[in-house]
Coordinates of N, CA, C and O in Angstrom, one line a residue:
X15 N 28.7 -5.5 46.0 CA 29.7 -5.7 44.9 C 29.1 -5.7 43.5 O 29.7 -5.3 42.5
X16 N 27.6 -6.2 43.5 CA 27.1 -6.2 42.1 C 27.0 -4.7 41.3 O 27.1 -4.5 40.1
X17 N 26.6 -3.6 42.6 CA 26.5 -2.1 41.7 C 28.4 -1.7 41.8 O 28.7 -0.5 41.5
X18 N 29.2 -2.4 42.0 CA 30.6 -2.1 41.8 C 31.0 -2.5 39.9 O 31.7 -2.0 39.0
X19 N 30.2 -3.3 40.0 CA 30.7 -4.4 38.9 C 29.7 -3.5 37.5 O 30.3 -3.3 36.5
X20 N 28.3 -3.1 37.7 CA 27.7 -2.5 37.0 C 28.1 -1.1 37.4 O 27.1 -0.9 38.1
X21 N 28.5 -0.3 37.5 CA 28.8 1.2 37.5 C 29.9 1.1 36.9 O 30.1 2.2 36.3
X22 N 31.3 -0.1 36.7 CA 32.4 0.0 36.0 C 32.0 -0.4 34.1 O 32.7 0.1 33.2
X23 N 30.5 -1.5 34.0 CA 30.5 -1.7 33.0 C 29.7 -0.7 32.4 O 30.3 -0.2 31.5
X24 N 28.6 -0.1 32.6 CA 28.2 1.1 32.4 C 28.7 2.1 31.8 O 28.4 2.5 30.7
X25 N 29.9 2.7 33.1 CA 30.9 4.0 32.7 C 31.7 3.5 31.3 O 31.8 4.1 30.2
X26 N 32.3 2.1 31.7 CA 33.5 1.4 30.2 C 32.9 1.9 29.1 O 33.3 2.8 28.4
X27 N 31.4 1.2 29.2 CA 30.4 1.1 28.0 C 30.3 2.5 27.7 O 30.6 2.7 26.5
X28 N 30.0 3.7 28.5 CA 29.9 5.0 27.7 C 30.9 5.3 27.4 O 30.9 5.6 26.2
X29 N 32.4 5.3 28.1 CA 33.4 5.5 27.6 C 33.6 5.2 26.0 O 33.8 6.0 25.1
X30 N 33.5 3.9 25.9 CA 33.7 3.3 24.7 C 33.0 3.5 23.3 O 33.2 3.3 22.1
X31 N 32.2 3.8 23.9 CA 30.9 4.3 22.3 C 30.6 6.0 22.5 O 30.1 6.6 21.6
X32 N 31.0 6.5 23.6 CA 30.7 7.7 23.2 C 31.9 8.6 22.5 O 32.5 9.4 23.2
X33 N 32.1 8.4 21.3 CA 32.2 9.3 20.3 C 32.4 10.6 19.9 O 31.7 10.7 18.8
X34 N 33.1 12.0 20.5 CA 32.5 12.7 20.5 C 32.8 13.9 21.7 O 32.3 15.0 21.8
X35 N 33.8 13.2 22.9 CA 33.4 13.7 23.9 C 32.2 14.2 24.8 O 31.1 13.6 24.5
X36 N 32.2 14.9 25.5 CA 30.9 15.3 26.5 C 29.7 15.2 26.2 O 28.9 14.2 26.5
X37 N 29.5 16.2 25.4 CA 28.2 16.0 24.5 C 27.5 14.4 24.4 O 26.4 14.0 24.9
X38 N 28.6 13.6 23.6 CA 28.1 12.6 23.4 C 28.2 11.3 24.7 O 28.2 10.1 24.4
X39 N 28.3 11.7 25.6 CA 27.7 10.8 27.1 C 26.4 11.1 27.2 O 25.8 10.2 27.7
X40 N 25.8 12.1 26.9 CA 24.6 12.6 27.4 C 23.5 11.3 27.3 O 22.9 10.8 28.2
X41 N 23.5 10.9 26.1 CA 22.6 9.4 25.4 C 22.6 8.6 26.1 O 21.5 8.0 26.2
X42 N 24.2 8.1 27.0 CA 23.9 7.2 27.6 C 23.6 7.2 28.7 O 23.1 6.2 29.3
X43 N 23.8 8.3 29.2 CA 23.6 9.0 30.6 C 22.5 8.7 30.9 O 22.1 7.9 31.8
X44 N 21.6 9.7 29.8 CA 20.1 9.4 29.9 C 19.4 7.9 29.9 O 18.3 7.6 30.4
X45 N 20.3 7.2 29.0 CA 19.7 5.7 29.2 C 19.8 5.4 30.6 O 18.9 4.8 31.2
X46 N 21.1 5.8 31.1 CA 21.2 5.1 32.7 C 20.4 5.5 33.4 O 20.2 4.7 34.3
X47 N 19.6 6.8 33.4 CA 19.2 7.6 34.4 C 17.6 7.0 34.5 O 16.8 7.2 35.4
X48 N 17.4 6.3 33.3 CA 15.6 5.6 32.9 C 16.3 3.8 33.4 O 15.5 2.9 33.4
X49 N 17.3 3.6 33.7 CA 17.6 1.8 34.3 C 18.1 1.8 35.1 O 17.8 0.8 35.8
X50 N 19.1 2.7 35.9 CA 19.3 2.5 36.9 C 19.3 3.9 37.9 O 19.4 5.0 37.5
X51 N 19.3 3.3 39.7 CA 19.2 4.1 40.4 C 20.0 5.6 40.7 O 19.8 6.3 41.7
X52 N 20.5 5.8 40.1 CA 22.3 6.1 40.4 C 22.0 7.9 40.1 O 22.8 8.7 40.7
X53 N 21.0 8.4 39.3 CA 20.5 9.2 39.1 C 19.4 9.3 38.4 O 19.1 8.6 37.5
X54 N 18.7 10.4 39.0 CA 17.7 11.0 37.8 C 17.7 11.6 36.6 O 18.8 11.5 36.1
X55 N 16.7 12.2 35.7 CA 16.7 13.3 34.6 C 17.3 14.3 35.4 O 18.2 14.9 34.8
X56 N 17.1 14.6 36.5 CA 16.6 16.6 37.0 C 17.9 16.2 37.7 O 18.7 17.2 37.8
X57 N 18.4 15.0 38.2 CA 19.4 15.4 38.4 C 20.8 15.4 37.5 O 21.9 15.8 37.9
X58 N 20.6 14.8 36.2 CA 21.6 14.7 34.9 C 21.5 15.9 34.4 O 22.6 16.3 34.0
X59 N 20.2 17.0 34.3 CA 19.9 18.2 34.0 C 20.9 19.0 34.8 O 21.8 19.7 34.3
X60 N 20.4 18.7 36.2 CA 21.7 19.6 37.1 C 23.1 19.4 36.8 O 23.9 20.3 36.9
X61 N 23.3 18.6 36.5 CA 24.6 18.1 36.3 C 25.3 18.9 35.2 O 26.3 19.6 35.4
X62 N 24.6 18.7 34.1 CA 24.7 19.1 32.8 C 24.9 20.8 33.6 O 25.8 21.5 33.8
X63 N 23.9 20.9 33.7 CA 24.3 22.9 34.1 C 25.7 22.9 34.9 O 26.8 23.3 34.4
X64 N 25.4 22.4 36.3 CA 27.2 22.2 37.1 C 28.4 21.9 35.8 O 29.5 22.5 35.9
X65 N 28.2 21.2 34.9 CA 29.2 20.7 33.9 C 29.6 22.0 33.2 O 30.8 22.2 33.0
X66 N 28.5 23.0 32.6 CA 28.8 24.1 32.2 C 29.7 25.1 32.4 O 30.4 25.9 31.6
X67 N 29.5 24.9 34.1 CA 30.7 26.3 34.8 C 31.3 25.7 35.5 O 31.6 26.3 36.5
X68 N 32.0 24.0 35.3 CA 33.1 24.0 35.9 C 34.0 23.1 34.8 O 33.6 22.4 33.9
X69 N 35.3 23.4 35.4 CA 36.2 22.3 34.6 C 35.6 20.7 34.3 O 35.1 20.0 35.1
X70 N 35.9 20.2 32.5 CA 36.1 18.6 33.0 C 34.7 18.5 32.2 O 33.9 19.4 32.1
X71 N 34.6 17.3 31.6 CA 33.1 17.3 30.8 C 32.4 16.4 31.2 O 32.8 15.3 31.7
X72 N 30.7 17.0 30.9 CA 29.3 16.3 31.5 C 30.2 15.0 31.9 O 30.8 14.8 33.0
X73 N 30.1 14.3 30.7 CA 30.3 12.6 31.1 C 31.1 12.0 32.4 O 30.7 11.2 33.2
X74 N 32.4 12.8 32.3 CA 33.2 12.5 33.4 C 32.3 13.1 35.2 O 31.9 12.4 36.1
X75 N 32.5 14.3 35.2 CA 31.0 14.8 36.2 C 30.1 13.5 36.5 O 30.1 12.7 37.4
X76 N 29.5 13.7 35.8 CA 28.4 12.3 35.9 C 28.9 10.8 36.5 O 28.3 9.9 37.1
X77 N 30.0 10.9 36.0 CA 30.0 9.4 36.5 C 30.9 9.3 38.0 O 30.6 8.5 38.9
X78 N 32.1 10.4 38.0 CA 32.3 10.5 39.7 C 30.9 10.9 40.4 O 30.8 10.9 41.6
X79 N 29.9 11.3 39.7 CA 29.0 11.6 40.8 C 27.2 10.2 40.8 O 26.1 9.9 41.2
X80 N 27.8 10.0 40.4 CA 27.2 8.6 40.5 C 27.9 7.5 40.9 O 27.2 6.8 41.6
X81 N 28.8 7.1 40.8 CA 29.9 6.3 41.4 C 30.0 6.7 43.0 O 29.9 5.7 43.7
X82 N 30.2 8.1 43.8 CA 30.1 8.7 44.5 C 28.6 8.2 45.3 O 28.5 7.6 46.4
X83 N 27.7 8.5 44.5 CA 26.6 8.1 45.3 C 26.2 6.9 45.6 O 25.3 6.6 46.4
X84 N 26.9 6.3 44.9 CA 26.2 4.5 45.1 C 27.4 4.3 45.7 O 27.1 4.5 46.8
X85 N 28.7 3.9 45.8 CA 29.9 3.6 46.2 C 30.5 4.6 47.4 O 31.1 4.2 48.4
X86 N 30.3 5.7 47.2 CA 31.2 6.7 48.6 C 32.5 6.8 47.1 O 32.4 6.7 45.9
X87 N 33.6 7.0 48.0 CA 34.7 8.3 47.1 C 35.5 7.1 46.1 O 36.0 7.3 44.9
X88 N 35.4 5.6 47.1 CA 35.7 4.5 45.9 C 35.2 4.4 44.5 O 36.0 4.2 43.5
X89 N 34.0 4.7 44.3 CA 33.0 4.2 43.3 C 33.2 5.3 42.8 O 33.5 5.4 41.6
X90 N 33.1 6.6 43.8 CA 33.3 8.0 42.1 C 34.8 7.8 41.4 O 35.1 8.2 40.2
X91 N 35.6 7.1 42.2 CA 37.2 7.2 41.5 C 37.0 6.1 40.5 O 37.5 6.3 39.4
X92 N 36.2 4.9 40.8 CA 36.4 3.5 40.0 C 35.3 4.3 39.0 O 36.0 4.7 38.1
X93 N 34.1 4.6 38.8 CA 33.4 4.9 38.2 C 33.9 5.9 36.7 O 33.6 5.6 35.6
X94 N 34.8 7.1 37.2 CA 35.7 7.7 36.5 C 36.4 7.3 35.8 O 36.3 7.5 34.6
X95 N 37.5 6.5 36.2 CA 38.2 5.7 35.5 C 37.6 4.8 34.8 O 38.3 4.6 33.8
X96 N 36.3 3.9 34.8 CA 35.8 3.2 33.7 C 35.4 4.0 32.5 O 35.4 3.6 31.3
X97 N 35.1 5.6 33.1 CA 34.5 6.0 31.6 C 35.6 6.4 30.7 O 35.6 6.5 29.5
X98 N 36.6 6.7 31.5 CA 38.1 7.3 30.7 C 38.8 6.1 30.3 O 39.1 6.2 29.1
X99 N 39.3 4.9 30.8 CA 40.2 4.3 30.4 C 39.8 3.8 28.9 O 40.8 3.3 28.3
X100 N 38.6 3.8 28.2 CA 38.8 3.5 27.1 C 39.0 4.5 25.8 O 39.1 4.2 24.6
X101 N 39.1 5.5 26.3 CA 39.5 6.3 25.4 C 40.8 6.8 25.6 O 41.3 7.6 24.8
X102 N 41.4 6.2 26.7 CA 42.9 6.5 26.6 C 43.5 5.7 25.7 O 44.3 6.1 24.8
X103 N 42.9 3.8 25.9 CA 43.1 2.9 25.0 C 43.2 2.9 23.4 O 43.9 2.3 22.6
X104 N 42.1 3.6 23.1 CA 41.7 4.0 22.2 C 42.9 5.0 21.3 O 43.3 4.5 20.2
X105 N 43.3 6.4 21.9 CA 44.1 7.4 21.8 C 45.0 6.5 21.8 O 45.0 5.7 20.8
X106 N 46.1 6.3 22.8 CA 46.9 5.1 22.2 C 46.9 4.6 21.4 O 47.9 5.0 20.8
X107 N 46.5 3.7 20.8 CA 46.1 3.0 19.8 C 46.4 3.6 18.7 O 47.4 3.2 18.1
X108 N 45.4 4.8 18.1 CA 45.7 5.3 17.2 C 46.7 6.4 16.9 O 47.0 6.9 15.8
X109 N 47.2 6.9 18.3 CA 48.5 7.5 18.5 C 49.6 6.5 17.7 O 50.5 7.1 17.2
X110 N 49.7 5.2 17.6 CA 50.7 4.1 17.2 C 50.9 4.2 16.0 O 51.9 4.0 15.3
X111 N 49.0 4.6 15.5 CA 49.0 4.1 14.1 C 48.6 5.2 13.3 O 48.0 4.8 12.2
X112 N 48.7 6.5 13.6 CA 48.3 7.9 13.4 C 47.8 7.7 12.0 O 46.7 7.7 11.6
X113 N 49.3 7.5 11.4 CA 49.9 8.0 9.9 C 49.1 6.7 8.8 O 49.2 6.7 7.6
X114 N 48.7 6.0 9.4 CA 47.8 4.9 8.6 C 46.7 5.2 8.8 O 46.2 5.2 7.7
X115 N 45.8 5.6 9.6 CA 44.6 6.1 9.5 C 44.4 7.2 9.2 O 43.4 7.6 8.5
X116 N 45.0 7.6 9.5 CA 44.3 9.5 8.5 C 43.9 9.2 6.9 O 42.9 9.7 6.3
X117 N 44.7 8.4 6.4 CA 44.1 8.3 4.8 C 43.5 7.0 4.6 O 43.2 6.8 3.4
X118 N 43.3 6.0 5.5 CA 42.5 4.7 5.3 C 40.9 5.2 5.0 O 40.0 5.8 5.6
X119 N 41.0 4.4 3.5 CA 39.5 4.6 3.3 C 38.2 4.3 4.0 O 37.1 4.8 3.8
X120 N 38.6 3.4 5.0 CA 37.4 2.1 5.5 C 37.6 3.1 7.2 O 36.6 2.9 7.9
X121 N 38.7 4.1 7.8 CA 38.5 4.8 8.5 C 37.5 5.8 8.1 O 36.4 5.7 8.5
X122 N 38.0 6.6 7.3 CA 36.9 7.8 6.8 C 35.4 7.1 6.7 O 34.5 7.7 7.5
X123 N 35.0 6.4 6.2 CA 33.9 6.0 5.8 C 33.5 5.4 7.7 O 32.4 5.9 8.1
X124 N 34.1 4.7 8.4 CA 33.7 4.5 9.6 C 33.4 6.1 10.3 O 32.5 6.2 11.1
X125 N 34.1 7.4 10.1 CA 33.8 8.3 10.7 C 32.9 8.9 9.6 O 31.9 9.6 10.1
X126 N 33.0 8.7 8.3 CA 31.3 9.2 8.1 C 29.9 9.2 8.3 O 29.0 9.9 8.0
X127 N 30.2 7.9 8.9 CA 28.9 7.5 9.6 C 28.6 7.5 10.5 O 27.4 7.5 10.7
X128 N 29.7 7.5 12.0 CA 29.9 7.6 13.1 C 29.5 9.2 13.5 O 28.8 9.2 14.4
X129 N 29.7 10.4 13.1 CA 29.5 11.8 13.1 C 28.0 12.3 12.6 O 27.6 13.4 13.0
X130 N 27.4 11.7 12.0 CA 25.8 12.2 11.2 C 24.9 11.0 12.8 O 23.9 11.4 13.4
X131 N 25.6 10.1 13.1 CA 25.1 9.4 14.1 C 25.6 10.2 15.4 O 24.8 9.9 16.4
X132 N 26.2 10.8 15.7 CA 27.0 11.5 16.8 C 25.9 12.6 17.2 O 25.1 12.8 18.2
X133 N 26.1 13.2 15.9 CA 25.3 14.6 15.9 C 23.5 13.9 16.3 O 23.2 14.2 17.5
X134 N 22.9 13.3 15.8 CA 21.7 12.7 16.3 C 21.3 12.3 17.6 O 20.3 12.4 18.3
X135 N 22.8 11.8 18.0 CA 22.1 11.4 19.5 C 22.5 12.8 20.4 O 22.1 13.0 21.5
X136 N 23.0 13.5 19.7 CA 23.6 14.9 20.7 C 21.9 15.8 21.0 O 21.5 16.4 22.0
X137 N 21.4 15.7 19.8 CA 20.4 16.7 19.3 C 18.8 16.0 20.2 O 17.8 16.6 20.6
X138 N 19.3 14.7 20.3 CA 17.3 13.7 20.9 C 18.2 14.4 22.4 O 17.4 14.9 23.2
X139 N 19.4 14.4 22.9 CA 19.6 14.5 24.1 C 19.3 16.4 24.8 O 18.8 16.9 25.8
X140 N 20.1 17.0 23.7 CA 19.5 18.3 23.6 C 17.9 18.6 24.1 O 17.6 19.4 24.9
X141 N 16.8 17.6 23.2 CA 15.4 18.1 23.2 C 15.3 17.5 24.3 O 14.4 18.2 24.9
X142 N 15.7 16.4 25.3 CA 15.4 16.1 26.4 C 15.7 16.9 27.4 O 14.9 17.4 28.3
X143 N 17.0 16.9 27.2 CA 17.6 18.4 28.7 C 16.7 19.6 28.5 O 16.3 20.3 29.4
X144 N 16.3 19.8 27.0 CA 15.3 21.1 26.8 C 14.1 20.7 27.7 O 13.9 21.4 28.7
X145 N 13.3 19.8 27.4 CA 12.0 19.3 28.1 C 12.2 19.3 29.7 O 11.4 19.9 30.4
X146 N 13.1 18.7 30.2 CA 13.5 18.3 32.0 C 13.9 19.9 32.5 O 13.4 20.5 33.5
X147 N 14.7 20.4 31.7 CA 14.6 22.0 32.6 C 14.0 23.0 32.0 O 14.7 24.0 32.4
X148 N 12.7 23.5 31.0 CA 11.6 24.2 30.5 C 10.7 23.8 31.4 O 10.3 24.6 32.2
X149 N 10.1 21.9 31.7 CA 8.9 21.8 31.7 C 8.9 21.1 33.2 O 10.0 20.6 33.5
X150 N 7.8 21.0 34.3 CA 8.0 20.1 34.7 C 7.1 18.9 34.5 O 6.0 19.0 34.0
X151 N 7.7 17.8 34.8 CA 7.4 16.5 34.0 C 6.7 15.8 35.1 O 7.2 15.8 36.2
X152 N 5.7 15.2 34.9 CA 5.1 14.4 36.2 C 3.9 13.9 36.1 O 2.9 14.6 36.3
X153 N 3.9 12.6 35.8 CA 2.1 11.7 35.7 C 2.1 12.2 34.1 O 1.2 12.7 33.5
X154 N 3.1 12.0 33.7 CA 2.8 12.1 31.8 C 2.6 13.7 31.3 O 2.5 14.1 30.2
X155 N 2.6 14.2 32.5 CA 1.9 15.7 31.7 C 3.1 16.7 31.8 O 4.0 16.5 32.6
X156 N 3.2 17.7 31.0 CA 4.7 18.9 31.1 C 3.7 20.0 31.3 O 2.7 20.3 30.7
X157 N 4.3 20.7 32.4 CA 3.8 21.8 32.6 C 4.8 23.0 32.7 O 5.7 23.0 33.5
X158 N 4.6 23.9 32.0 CA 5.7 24.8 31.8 C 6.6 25.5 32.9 O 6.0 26.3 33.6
X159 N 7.1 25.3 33.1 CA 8.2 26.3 34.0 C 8.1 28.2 33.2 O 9.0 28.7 32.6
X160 N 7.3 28.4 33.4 CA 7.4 30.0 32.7 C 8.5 30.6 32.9 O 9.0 31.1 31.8
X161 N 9.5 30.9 34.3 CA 10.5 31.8 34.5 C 11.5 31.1 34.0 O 12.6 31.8 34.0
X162 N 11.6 29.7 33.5 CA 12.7 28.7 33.3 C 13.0 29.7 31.4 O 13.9 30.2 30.8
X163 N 11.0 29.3 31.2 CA 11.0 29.8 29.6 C 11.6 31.1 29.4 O 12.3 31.3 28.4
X164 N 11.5 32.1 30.2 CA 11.7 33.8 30.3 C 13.5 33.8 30.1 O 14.0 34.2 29.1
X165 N 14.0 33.4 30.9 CA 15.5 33.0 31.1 C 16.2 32.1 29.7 O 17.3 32.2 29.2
X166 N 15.4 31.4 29.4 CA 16.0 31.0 28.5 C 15.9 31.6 26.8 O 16.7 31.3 25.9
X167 N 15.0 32.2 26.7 CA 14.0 32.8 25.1 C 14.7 34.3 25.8 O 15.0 35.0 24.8
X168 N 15.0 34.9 26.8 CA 16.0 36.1 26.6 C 17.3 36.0 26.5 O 17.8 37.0 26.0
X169 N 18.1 34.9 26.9 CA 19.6 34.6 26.7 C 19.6 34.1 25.8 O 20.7 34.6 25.3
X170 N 19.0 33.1 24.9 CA 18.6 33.2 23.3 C 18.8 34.6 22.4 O 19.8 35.1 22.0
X171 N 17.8 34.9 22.4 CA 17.8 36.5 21.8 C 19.1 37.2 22.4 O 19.5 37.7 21.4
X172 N 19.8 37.5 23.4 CA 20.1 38.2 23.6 C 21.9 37.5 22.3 O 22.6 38.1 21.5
X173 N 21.9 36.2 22.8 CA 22.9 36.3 22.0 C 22.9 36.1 20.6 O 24.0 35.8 20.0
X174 N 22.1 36.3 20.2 CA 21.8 36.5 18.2 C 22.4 37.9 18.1 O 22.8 38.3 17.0
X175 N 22.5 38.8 19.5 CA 23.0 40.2 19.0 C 24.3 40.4 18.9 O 25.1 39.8 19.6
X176 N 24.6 41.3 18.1 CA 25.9 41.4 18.0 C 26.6 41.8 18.8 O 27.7 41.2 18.9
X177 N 26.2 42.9 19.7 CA 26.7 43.2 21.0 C 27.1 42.4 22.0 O 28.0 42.5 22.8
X178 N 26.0 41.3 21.9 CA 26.3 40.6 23.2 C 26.8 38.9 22.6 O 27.0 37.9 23.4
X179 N 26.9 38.9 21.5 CA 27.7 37.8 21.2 C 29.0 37.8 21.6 O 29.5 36.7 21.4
X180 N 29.9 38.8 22.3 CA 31.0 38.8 22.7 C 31.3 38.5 24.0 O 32.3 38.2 24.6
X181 N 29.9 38.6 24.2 CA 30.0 38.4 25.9 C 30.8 36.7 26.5 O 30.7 35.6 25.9
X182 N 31.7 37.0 27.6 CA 32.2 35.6 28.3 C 31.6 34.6 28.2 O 31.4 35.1 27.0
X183 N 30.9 33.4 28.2 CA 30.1 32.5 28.6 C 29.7 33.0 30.2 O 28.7 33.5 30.6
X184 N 30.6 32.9 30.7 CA 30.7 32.6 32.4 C 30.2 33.5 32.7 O 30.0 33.6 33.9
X185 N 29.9 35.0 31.6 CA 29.2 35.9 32.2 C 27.5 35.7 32.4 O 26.8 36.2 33.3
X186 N 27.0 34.6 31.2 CA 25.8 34.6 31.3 C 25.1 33.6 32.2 O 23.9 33.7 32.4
X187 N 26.0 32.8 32.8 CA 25.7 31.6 33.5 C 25.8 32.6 35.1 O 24.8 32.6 35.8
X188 N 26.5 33.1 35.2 CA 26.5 34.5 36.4 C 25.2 35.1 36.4 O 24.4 35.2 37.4
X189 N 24.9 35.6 35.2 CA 23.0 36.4 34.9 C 22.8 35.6 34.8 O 24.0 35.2 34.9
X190 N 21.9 34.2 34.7 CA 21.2 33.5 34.8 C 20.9 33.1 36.4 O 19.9 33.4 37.0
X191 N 22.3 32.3 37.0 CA 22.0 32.3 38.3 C 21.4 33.4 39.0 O 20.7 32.9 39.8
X192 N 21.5 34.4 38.9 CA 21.3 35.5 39.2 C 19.8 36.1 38.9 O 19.3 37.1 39.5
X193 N 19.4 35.6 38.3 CA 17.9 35.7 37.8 C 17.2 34.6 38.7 O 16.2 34.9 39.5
X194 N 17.8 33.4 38.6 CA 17.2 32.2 39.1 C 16.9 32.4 40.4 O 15.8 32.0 40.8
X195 N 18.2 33.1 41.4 CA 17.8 33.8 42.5 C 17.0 34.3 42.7 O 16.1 34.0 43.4
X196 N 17.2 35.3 42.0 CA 15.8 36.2 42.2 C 14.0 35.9 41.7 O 12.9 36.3 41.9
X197 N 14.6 35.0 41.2 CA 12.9 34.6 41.1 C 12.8 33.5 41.5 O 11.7 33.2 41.0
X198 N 13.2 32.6 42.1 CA 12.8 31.8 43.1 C 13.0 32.3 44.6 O 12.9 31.5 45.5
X199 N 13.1 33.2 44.7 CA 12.8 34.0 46.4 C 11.8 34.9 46.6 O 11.6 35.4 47.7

């Protein structure tokens, strides 16, 4: 019952401070993944890619699938629900009071500072997911993933071009698995 009681405060807790949508679970994600058992990096990495090509964002993913793993189908549903119900609270909330916060001074100024802080934790989480799937990590030391780097520094470049900036997303996540295949066999 105790990892019931911590997987609801956990998920609330990201719910509640992450700011931002998906993106901004990542921070906490990652904090969870260095305190508790529930997942790894490599597997918040995975996640984060699975999050990419399917409906529904990182945060939510993550927490049915950690709830899932420590609990069975109870804990992914309660787990879910902790990270959402406060942002439904939330939306409510200022659903009520729309037309007074849009021009409250002491709102603006709470979101001017809340967004330069958003973007920060989005960017340390970015250079982490960069490090967990470029490098591998183990006894302090990174050692490169070369075919991770090849895959990634050509789908880079490839989309700075004009031609291929139009491309689907879902087309490149298709070529990539698709490489990853092939060069892991």
């Amino acid at each position: 019952m105790n990892n019931f009681f911590l997987l609801v405060f956990e998920f609330f807790k990201t719910g509640l401070f992450a700011v931002g949508g998906g993106p901004a679970t990542i921070p906490f994600l990652m904090d969870m993944a260095k305190k508790r058992p529930w997942f790894s990096m490599q597997e918040l990495s995975d996640m984060i890619a699975i999050s990419e090509s399917t409906p529904g964002p990182v945060g939510i993913n993550m927490a049915t699938y950690a709830g899932f793993k420590t609990l069975g189908s109870f804990g992914g549903i309660v787990s879910t629900l902790a990270l959402t119900i406060p942002s439904i609270i939330i939306i409510l909330i200022i659903a009520r009071f729309l037309e007074g916060f849009q021009e409250n001074k002491i709102v603006k100024a709470v979101f001017a500072g809340i967004k330069p802080a958003v973007t920060a934790l989005i960017a340390v989480a970015v250079l982490n997911i960069f490090k967990v799937s470029l490098f591998d990590i183990a006894n302090g030391a990174m050692t490169p993933r070369i075919s991770s780097m090849i895959i990634g520094v050509v789908i880079f470049v490839a989309l700075q071009l004009k031609q291929t900036k139009k491309l689907h997303p879902a087309l490149w996540f298709l070529l990539a698995a698709l490489v990853g295949i092939i060069l892991k066999l």
